[in-house]
Short mmCIF file of N, CA and C in Angstrom, two decimals:
data_model
loop_
_atom_site.label_atom_id
_atom_site.label_comp_id
_atom_site.label_asym_id
_atom_site.label_seq_id
_atom_site.Cartn_x
_atom_site.Cartn_y
_atom_site.Cartn_z
N UNK A 1 98.78 77.04 246.07
CA UNK A 1 98.22 76.59 247.22
C UNK A 1 99.15 75.67 247.40
N UNK A 2 99.36 74.78 246.99
CA UNK A 2 100.49 73.94 247.45
C UNK A 2 101.69 74.49 247.98
N UNK A 3 102.59 75.89 247.28
CA UNK A 3 103.23 75.95 247.69
C UNK A 3 103.36 76.96 248.84
N UNK A 4 101.91 77.21 249.24
CA UNK A 4 101.75 78.05 250.27
C UNK A 4 101.72 77.04 251.58
N UNK A 5 101.21 75.69 251.52
CA UNK A 5 100.92 74.70 252.19
C UNK A 5 102.45 74.27 252.88
N UNK A 6 103.34 74.23 252.05
CA UNK A 6 104.60 73.73 252.06
C UNK A 6 105.13 74.99 252.82
N UNK A 7 104.99 75.97 252.45
CA UNK A 7 105.97 77.13 253.63
C UNK A 7 105.30 77.47 254.77
N UNK A 8 103.92 77.03 255.06
CA UNK A 8 103.42 76.89 256.38
C UNK A 8 104.05 76.11 257.31
N UNK A 9 103.75 75.12 256.22
CA UNK A 9 104.71 73.33 257.16
C UNK A 9 105.90 73.74 257.61
N UNK A 10 106.96 74.39 256.38
CA UNK A 10 108.35 74.56 257.02
C UNK A 10 108.31 75.74 258.13
N UNK A 11 107.51 76.95 258.30
CA UNK A 11 107.42 77.64 259.30
C UNK A 11 107.05 77.32 260.92
N UNK A 12 105.57 76.29 260.48
CA UNK A 12 105.49 75.31 261.88
C UNK A 12 106.75 74.54 262.42
N UNK A 13 107.46 73.66 261.15
CA UNK A 13 108.67 73.10 261.57
C UNK A 13 109.48 73.85 262.44
N UNK A 14 109.90 74.90 262.28
CA UNK A 14 110.89 75.89 262.60
C UNK A 14 110.08 76.14 264.10
N UNK A 15 109.00 76.58 264.06
CA UNK A 15 108.28 76.85 265.74
C UNK A 15 108.66 75.26 266.38
N UNK A 16 108.36 74.53 265.62
CA UNK A 16 108.41 73.46 266.94
C UNK A 16 109.81 73.14 267.09
N UNK A 17 111.17 73.34 266.46
CA UNK A 17 112.11 73.36 266.81
C UNK A 17 112.68 74.13 267.74
N UNK A 18 111.88 75.73 267.84
CA UNK A 18 111.94 76.55 268.95
C UNK A 18 111.54 76.31 269.84
N UNK A 19 110.38 75.90 269.99
CA UNK A 19 109.42 74.94 271.20
C UNK A 19 110.29 74.11 271.61
N UNK A 20 110.98 73.04 271.07
CA UNK A 20 111.63 72.01 271.78
C UNK A 20 113.16 72.53 272.65
N UNK A 21 113.33 73.52 272.29
CA UNK A 21 114.56 74.49 273.26
C UNK A 21 115.85 73.36 273.15
N UNK A 22 115.97 73.22 272.01
CA UNK A 22 117.03 72.43 271.66
C UNK A 22 118.53 73.13 271.55
N UNK A 23 119.77 72.62 271.40
CA UNK A 23 120.60 73.72 271.49
C UNK A 23 120.69 74.17 270.25
N UNK A 24 122.01 75.12 270.21
CA UNK A 24 121.63 76.09 269.04
C UNK A 24 122.07 75.58 268.02
N UNK A 25 123.28 74.63 268.16
CA UNK A 25 124.09 73.70 266.64
C UNK A 25 123.00 73.07 266.35
N UNK A 26 122.48 71.97 267.58
CA UNK A 26 121.20 71.11 266.82
C UNK A 26 120.01 71.90 266.59
N UNK A 27 119.63 73.04 266.93
CA UNK A 27 118.91 73.77 266.30
C UNK A 27 118.86 74.33 264.76
N UNK A 28 120.30 74.71 264.58
CA UNK A 28 120.67 75.04 263.10
C UNK A 28 120.49 73.67 262.32
N UNK A 29 121.25 72.74 262.92
CA UNK A 29 120.97 71.49 261.72
C UNK A 29 119.83 70.98 261.78
N UNK A 30 118.93 71.14 262.40
CA UNK A 30 117.20 70.60 262.47
C UNK A 30 116.65 71.57 261.55
N UNK A 31 116.91 72.95 261.33
CA UNK A 31 116.26 73.98 260.63
C UNK A 31 116.50 73.53 259.36
N UNK A 32 118.02 73.41 258.87
CA UNK A 32 118.31 73.20 257.78
C UNK A 32 117.63 71.84 257.42
N UNK A 33 117.83 70.96 258.20
CA UNK A 33 117.11 69.73 257.57
C UNK A 33 115.27 69.81 257.17
N UNK A 34 114.78 70.81 258.07
CA UNK A 34 113.49 70.93 257.62
C UNK A 34 113.35 71.74 256.54
N UNK A 35 114.02 72.99 256.51
CA UNK A 35 113.87 73.84 255.11
C UNK A 35 114.06 73.03 253.98
N UNK A 36 115.36 72.38 253.93
CA UNK A 36 115.59 71.58 252.85
C UNK A 36 114.72 70.22 252.49
N UNK A 37 114.23 69.49 253.09
CA UNK A 37 113.67 68.30 253.34
C UNK A 37 112.78 68.32 251.76
N UNK A 38 113.90 66.97 251.00
CA UNK A 38 113.17 66.80 249.69
C UNK A 38 111.76 66.56 249.59
N UNK A 39 111.09 66.16 250.49
CA UNK A 39 109.70 65.61 250.19
C UNK A 39 108.85 67.04 250.28
N UNK A 40 109.49 67.66 251.35
CA UNK A 40 108.57 69.19 251.07
C UNK A 40 108.68 70.11 249.52
N UNK A 41 109.77 69.87 249.48
CA UNK A 41 110.11 70.59 248.23
C UNK A 41 109.07 70.05 246.97
N UNK A 42 109.22 68.68 246.86
CA UNK A 42 107.96 68.04 245.98
C UNK A 42 106.79 68.15 246.17
N UNK A 43 106.10 68.04 247.47
CA UNK A 43 105.04 68.50 247.94
C UNK A 43 104.49 69.63 247.35
N UNK A 44 105.79 70.73 247.35
CA UNK A 44 104.92 72.10 247.43
C UNK A 44 104.89 72.36 245.74
N UNK A 45 104.99 71.26 244.66
CA UNK A 45 104.58 71.29 243.17
C UNK A 45 103.33 70.44 243.05
N UNK A 46 103.14 69.51 243.80
CA UNK A 46 101.92 68.55 243.54
C UNK A 46 100.55 69.03 243.82
N UNK A 47 99.78 68.57 242.94
CA UNK A 47 98.23 68.92 243.09
C UNK A 47 97.50 68.14 243.96
N UNK A 48 97.57 67.71 245.09
CA UNK A 48 96.72 66.75 245.54
C UNK A 48 96.93 67.24 247.03
N UNK A 49 96.21 66.55 248.45
CA UNK A 49 95.70 66.65 249.48
C UNK A 49 96.70 66.51 250.59
N UNK A 50 97.74 65.86 249.95
CA UNK A 50 99.68 65.69 250.71
C UNK A 50 99.54 66.71 251.66
N UNK A 51 99.75 67.76 250.84
CA UNK A 51 100.48 69.03 251.67
C UNK A 51 99.75 69.58 252.27
N UNK A 52 98.24 69.37 252.52
CA UNK A 52 97.40 70.33 253.09
C UNK A 52 97.23 69.19 254.33
N UNK A 53 96.97 67.90 254.31
CA UNK A 53 97.41 67.24 255.66
C UNK A 53 98.50 67.40 256.35
N UNK A 54 99.40 67.45 255.96
CA UNK A 54 100.92 67.62 256.56
C UNK A 54 100.94 68.99 257.06
N UNK A 55 100.69 69.80 256.29
CA UNK A 55 100.60 71.17 257.05
C UNK A 55 99.64 70.98 258.37
N UNK A 56 98.43 70.55 258.30
CA UNK A 56 97.76 70.56 259.46
C UNK A 56 98.40 69.75 260.38
N UNK A 57 99.10 68.62 260.22
CA UNK A 57 99.98 67.93 261.29
C UNK A 57 100.96 68.57 261.77
N UNK A 58 101.57 69.50 261.12
CA UNK A 58 102.76 70.44 261.73
C UNK A 58 102.02 71.30 262.63
N UNK A 59 101.12 71.64 262.18
CA UNK A 59 100.30 72.45 263.38
C UNK A 59 100.06 72.07 264.51
N UNK A 60 99.41 71.04 264.33
CA UNK A 60 98.81 70.49 265.61
C UNK A 60 99.98 69.85 266.47
N UNK A 61 100.90 69.31 265.83
CA UNK A 61 101.84 68.80 266.35
C UNK A 61 102.73 70.24 267.37
N UNK A 62 102.82 71.18 266.71
CA UNK A 62 103.27 72.34 267.39
C UNK A 62 102.76 73.04 268.55
N UNK A 63 100.99 72.96 268.14
CA UNK A 63 100.00 73.51 269.43
C UNK A 63 100.14 72.24 270.42
N UNK A 64 100.49 71.19 270.07
CA UNK A 64 100.47 70.35 270.99
C UNK A 64 101.71 70.63 272.03
N UNK A 65 102.79 70.89 271.40
CA UNK A 65 103.83 71.06 272.46
C UNK A 65 103.53 72.58 273.05
N UNK A 66 102.89 73.66 272.52
CA UNK A 66 102.56 74.72 273.28
C UNK A 66 101.54 74.52 274.12
N UNK A 67 100.58 73.50 274.32
CA UNK A 67 99.68 73.12 275.32
C UNK A 67 100.55 72.30 276.11
N UNK A 68 101.31 71.77 275.96
CA UNK A 68 102.10 70.80 276.92
C UNK A 68 102.84 71.74 278.05
N UNK A 69 103.49 72.86 277.29
CA UNK A 69 103.90 73.70 278.28
C UNK A 69 103.09 74.75 279.03
N UNK A 70 101.91 75.10 278.23
CA UNK A 70 101.40 76.16 278.94
C UNK A 70 99.79 75.71 279.55
N UNK A 71 99.11 74.47 279.05
CA UNK A 71 98.27 74.06 279.03
C UNK A 71 97.19 74.95 278.89
N UNK A 72 96.49 75.75 278.16
CA UNK A 72 96.18 77.19 277.74
C UNK A 72 94.75 76.37 276.78
N UNK A 73 93.69 76.99 277.01
CA UNK A 73 92.55 76.73 276.29
C UNK A 73 92.92 77.16 274.68
N UNK A 74 93.84 78.19 274.38
CA UNK A 74 93.72 78.79 273.07
C UNK A 74 94.63 77.45 271.92
N UNK A 75 95.41 77.15 273.19
CA UNK A 75 96.34 75.86 272.29
C UNK A 75 95.70 74.68 271.82
N UNK A 76 95.13 74.53 272.96
CA UNK A 76 94.33 72.89 272.60
C UNK A 76 93.32 72.96 271.45
N UNK A 77 92.41 74.02 271.53
CA UNK A 77 91.46 74.44 270.56
C UNK A 77 92.07 74.48 268.96
N UNK A 78 92.89 75.13 268.92
CA UNK A 78 94.02 75.67 267.55
C UNK A 78 94.36 73.87 267.19
N UNK A 79 94.85 73.11 268.23
CA UNK A 79 95.28 71.76 268.16
C UNK A 79 94.16 70.79 267.49
N UNK A 80 93.07 70.94 268.24
CA UNK A 80 92.02 69.98 268.13
C UNK A 80 91.54 70.54 266.53
N UNK A 81 91.34 71.98 266.12
CA UNK A 81 90.99 72.16 264.48
C UNK A 81 91.90 71.73 263.42
N UNK A 82 93.48 71.60 263.92
CA UNK A 82 94.38 71.39 263.15
C UNK A 82 93.83 69.94 262.65
N UNK A 83 94.14 68.96 264.15
CA UNK A 83 93.50 67.49 263.79
C UNK A 83 92.75 66.95 262.86
N UNK A 84 91.55 67.93 263.27
CA UNK A 84 90.21 67.63 262.57
C UNK A 84 90.31 68.15 261.29
N UNK A 85 90.75 69.26 260.66
CA UNK A 85 91.24 69.88 259.48
C UNK A 85 91.84 68.79 258.66
N UNK A 86 93.22 68.46 259.21
CA UNK A 86 93.91 67.63 258.44
C UNK A 86 93.42 66.17 258.54
N UNK A 87 92.57 65.61 259.47
CA UNK A 87 92.01 64.36 259.23
C UNK A 87 90.90 64.44 257.99
N UNK A 88 90.01 65.67 257.94
CA UNK A 88 89.10 65.99 256.77
C UNK A 88 89.83 66.12 255.32
N UNK A 89 91.12 66.57 255.62
CA UNK A 89 91.81 66.86 254.25
C UNK A 89 92.10 65.36 253.58
N UNK A 90 93.00 64.50 254.72
CA UNK A 90 93.26 63.20 254.38
C UNK A 90 93.07 62.18 255.68
N UNK A 91 92.78 61.34 255.63
CA UNK A 91 92.21 60.14 256.96
C UNK A 91 93.56 59.75 257.42
N UNK A 92 94.34 59.64 256.79
CA UNK A 92 95.72 58.81 257.20
C UNK A 92 96.33 59.80 258.11
N UNK A 93 96.12 61.10 257.92
CA UNK A 93 96.90 62.01 258.93
C UNK A 93 96.35 62.17 260.44
N UNK A 94 95.60 61.32 260.33
CA UNK A 94 95.48 60.62 262.05
C UNK A 94 96.61 60.19 262.76
N UNK A 95 97.67 59.95 262.02
CA UNK A 95 98.82 59.37 262.61
C UNK A 95 99.56 60.38 263.48
N UNK A 96 99.05 61.73 263.05
CA UNK A 96 99.92 62.63 264.41
C UNK A 96 98.93 62.66 265.41
N UNK A 97 97.91 61.90 265.65
CA UNK A 97 97.14 61.82 266.96
C UNK A 97 98.04 60.79 267.92
N UNK A 98 98.88 59.97 267.62
CA UNK A 98 99.67 59.11 268.42
C UNK A 98 100.33 60.30 269.37
N UNK A 99 101.26 60.79 268.94
CA UNK A 99 102.57 61.90 269.67
C UNK A 99 101.88 62.93 270.70
N UNK A 100 100.62 63.17 269.87
CA UNK A 100 99.93 63.93 270.73
C UNK A 100 99.11 63.73 271.66
N UNK A 101 98.75 62.49 271.80
CA UNK A 101 98.01 61.56 272.76
C UNK A 101 98.72 61.31 273.78
N UNK A 102 100.19 61.20 273.23
CA UNK A 102 101.22 60.88 274.63
C UNK A 102 101.67 62.27 275.11
N UNK A 103 101.59 63.40 274.38
CA UNK A 103 101.98 64.52 275.18
C UNK A 103 100.78 64.81 276.22
N UNK A 104 99.43 64.67 275.57
CA UNK A 104 98.33 64.65 276.51
C UNK A 104 98.62 64.18 277.73
N UNK A 105 98.82 62.60 277.45
CA UNK A 105 98.78 61.69 278.89
C UNK A 105 100.13 62.23 279.53
N UNK A 106 101.17 62.78 279.14
CA UNK A 106 102.23 62.91 280.21
C UNK A 106 101.59 64.50 281.11
N UNK A 107 100.89 65.04 280.36
CA UNK A 107 100.26 66.13 281.12
C UNK A 107 99.43 65.84 282.07
N UNK A 108 98.73 64.77 281.65
CA UNK A 108 97.43 64.42 282.50
C UNK A 108 98.30 63.56 283.91
N UNK A 109 99.37 62.91 283.80
CA UNK A 109 99.82 62.03 284.48
C UNK A 109 100.90 62.98 285.46
N UNK A 110 101.15 64.14 284.83
CA UNK A 110 101.90 65.08 285.72
C UNK A 110 101.02 65.87 286.54
N UNK A 111 99.79 65.82 286.29
CA UNK A 111 98.67 66.64 287.01
C UNK A 111 98.34 65.75 288.09
N UNK A 112 98.27 64.59 288.02
CA UNK A 112 97.70 63.67 288.95
C UNK A 112 99.06 63.41 289.95
N UNK A 113 100.23 63.24 289.65
CA UNK A 113 101.28 63.05 290.60
C UNK A 113 101.65 64.12 291.28
N UNK A 114 101.56 65.17 290.72
CA UNK A 114 102.09 66.50 291.63
C UNK A 114 100.91 67.09 292.49
N UNK A 115 99.85 66.53 292.41
CA UNK A 115 98.91 67.27 293.11
C UNK A 115 98.82 68.70 292.81
N UNK A 116 98.78 69.02 291.85
CA UNK A 116 99.17 70.45 291.64
C UNK A 116 97.82 71.30 291.92
N UNK A 117 97.67 72.71 292.01
CA UNK A 117 96.53 73.31 292.52
C UNK A 117 95.78 73.17 291.32
N UNK A 118 95.99 73.40 290.16
CA UNK A 118 95.02 73.41 289.22
C UNK A 118 94.37 71.72 289.61
N UNK A 119 93.33 71.68 289.52
CA UNK A 119 92.20 70.31 289.42
C UNK A 119 92.85 69.41 288.30
N UNK A 120 92.35 68.15 288.24
CA UNK A 120 92.33 67.21 287.31
C UNK A 120 90.81 67.35 286.38
N UNK A 121 89.80 68.08 286.69
CA UNK A 121 88.86 68.06 285.90
C UNK A 121 89.25 68.92 285.08
N UNK A 122 89.65 70.01 285.23
CA UNK A 122 90.10 70.75 284.52
C UNK A 122 90.85 70.51 283.28
N UNK A 123 91.78 69.66 283.65
CA UNK A 123 92.65 69.08 282.04
C UNK A 123 91.39 68.04 281.49
N UNK A 124 91.03 67.53 281.84
CA UNK A 124 89.53 66.70 281.32
C UNK A 124 88.43 67.46 280.44
N UNK A 125 88.46 68.50 281.07
CA UNK A 125 87.18 69.48 280.41
C UNK A 125 88.11 69.72 279.22
N UNK A 126 89.28 70.19 279.09
CA UNK A 126 90.14 70.64 277.89
C UNK A 126 90.12 69.86 276.82
N UNK A 127 90.61 68.03 277.31
CA UNK A 127 90.17 66.84 276.55
C UNK A 127 89.47 66.57 275.88
N UNK A 128 88.27 66.88 276.67
CA UNK A 128 86.92 66.68 276.17
C UNK A 128 86.53 67.66 275.02
N UNK A 129 86.85 68.97 275.34
CA UNK A 129 86.80 70.08 274.24
C UNK A 129 87.56 69.36 272.89
N UNK A 130 88.84 69.21 273.21
CA UNK A 130 89.61 68.59 271.91
C UNK A 130 88.66 67.57 271.45
N UNK A 131 88.40 66.71 271.68
CA UNK A 131 87.38 65.84 271.18
C UNK A 131 86.21 65.79 270.51
N UNK A 132 85.38 67.00 271.19
CA UNK A 132 84.46 67.64 270.36
C UNK A 132 84.38 68.58 269.20
N UNK A 133 85.99 69.00 269.32
CA UNK A 133 86.09 69.79 267.99
C UNK A 133 87.09 68.85 266.84
N UNK A 134 87.55 68.26 267.36
CA UNK A 134 88.40 67.53 266.34
C UNK A 134 87.63 66.15 265.46
N UNK A 135 86.82 65.30 266.37
CA UNK A 135 85.91 64.52 266.00
C UNK A 135 84.88 64.64 264.75
N UNK A 136 84.14 65.67 265.17
CA UNK A 136 83.04 66.03 264.32
C UNK A 136 83.68 66.45 262.61
N UNK A 137 84.77 67.34 262.77
CA UNK A 137 85.82 67.77 261.72
C UNK A 137 86.27 67.06 260.95
N UNK A 138 86.91 65.64 261.82
CA UNK A 138 87.67 65.04 260.95
C UNK A 138 86.50 63.66 260.34
N UNK A 139 85.35 63.48 260.89
CA UNK A 139 84.83 62.27 260.34
C UNK A 139 82.91 62.55 259.69
N UNK A 140 83.18 64.25 259.49
CA UNK A 140 81.93 64.51 258.70
C UNK A 140 81.76 64.24 257.48
N UNK A 141 82.56 64.15 256.49
CA UNK A 141 82.47 63.98 255.07
C UNK A 141 82.16 62.40 255.04
N UNK A 142 83.11 61.31 255.75
CA UNK A 142 82.84 60.03 255.82
C UNK A 142 81.63 59.74 255.82
N UNK A 143 80.86 60.45 257.12
CA UNK A 143 79.60 60.00 257.13
C UNK A 143 78.55 60.47 256.48
N UNK A 144 78.63 61.79 255.73
CA UNK A 144 77.96 62.14 254.90
C UNK A 144 78.10 61.39 253.79
N UNK A 145 79.49 60.67 253.40
CA UNK A 145 79.34 59.73 251.78
C UNK A 145 78.58 58.70 252.33
N UNK A 146 79.01 58.11 253.45
CA UNK A 146 78.24 57.08 253.84
C UNK A 146 76.74 56.87 253.86
N UNK A 147 75.86 57.93 254.16
CA UNK A 147 74.49 58.32 254.18
C UNK A 147 73.88 58.87 252.94
N UNK A 148 74.64 59.39 252.14
CA UNK A 148 74.56 60.27 251.09
C UNK A 148 74.69 59.12 249.48
N UNK A 149 75.79 58.63 249.74
CA UNK A 149 76.32 58.01 248.31
C UNK A 149 76.47 56.22 248.78
N UNK A 150 76.48 55.88 250.07
CA UNK A 150 76.65 54.41 250.53
C UNK A 150 77.86 54.23 250.41
N UNK A 151 78.82 54.97 250.50
CA UNK A 151 80.35 54.42 250.32
C UNK A 151 80.55 54.12 251.66
N UNK A 152 81.72 52.98 251.60
CA UNK A 152 82.06 52.47 252.89
C UNK A 152 82.97 53.39 253.39
N UNK A 153 83.34 53.11 254.77
CA UNK A 153 84.71 53.99 255.50
C UNK A 153 85.95 53.45 255.05
N UNK A 154 86.59 54.80 254.29
CA UNK A 154 87.84 54.01 253.83
C UNK A 154 87.71 53.81 252.45
N UNK A 155 87.04 54.03 252.13
CA UNK A 155 86.77 54.35 250.45
C UNK A 155 87.89 54.48 249.44
N UNK A 156 88.46 53.47 248.27
CA UNK A 156 88.99 54.42 247.58
C UNK A 156 88.74 54.18 246.14
N UNK A 157 89.27 55.22 245.38
CA UNK A 157 87.92 55.66 244.10
C UNK A 157 88.70 54.26 243.21
N UNK A 158 88.25 53.65 242.43
CA UNK A 158 88.64 52.70 241.73
C UNK A 158 88.78 53.28 240.54
N UNK A 159 89.83 52.95 239.56
CA UNK A 159 90.25 53.06 238.16
C UNK A 159 89.16 52.75 237.27
N UNK A 160 88.66 53.74 236.65
CA UNK A 160 87.62 53.39 235.49
C UNK A 160 87.93 52.83 234.27
N UNK A 161 89.20 53.37 234.03
CA UNK A 161 89.62 52.90 232.67
C UNK A 161 90.68 52.33 232.86
N UNK A 162 90.72 50.81 232.15
CA UNK A 162 92.12 49.85 232.56
C UNK A 162 93.00 50.32 231.93
N UNK A 163 92.92 51.00 230.88
CA UNK A 163 94.41 51.24 230.15
C UNK A 163 95.14 52.38 230.93
N UNK A 164 94.77 52.73 231.76
CA UNK A 164 95.36 53.77 232.82
C UNK A 164 95.83 52.93 233.67
N UNK A 165 95.68 51.66 233.93
CA UNK A 165 96.43 51.30 235.03
C UNK A 165 97.48 49.84 234.73
N UNK A 166 97.81 50.01 233.63
CA UNK A 166 98.88 49.05 232.77
C UNK A 166 99.92 49.30 233.10
#
């Protein structure tokens, strides 16, 4: 599974490079960088949730770029699912939300400044849809663990065996 996650990550990374429409030579070097990035190779053999969260972050970023260009419902829905599932896998994958928020803000400001035929409420509905999908997916387990086991938010398991932490 870890190898599958990193394979999907590399494919999504190549899609991001293609969607950014950078030059041919720059795109080639960026593609080589993504394909042979050492951390992705390491993660393809590790048995933890890092690979899964990175995969969903790449999917979310790619779909945010697609949304920036097309402003379509499918792209924002896939982006919302990817953000929510990535945060469900590992909460610190929420860092991908900052570049996505910047892209969303740019779309919103362009829509207001251009006074485009598409109304501002349309983009607002899309953002609310994004939140309605991503937030419950991202936080359901933390709320469940808080209610069921009394765990605090951001709980980190402490090592029970002191010999292992020496």
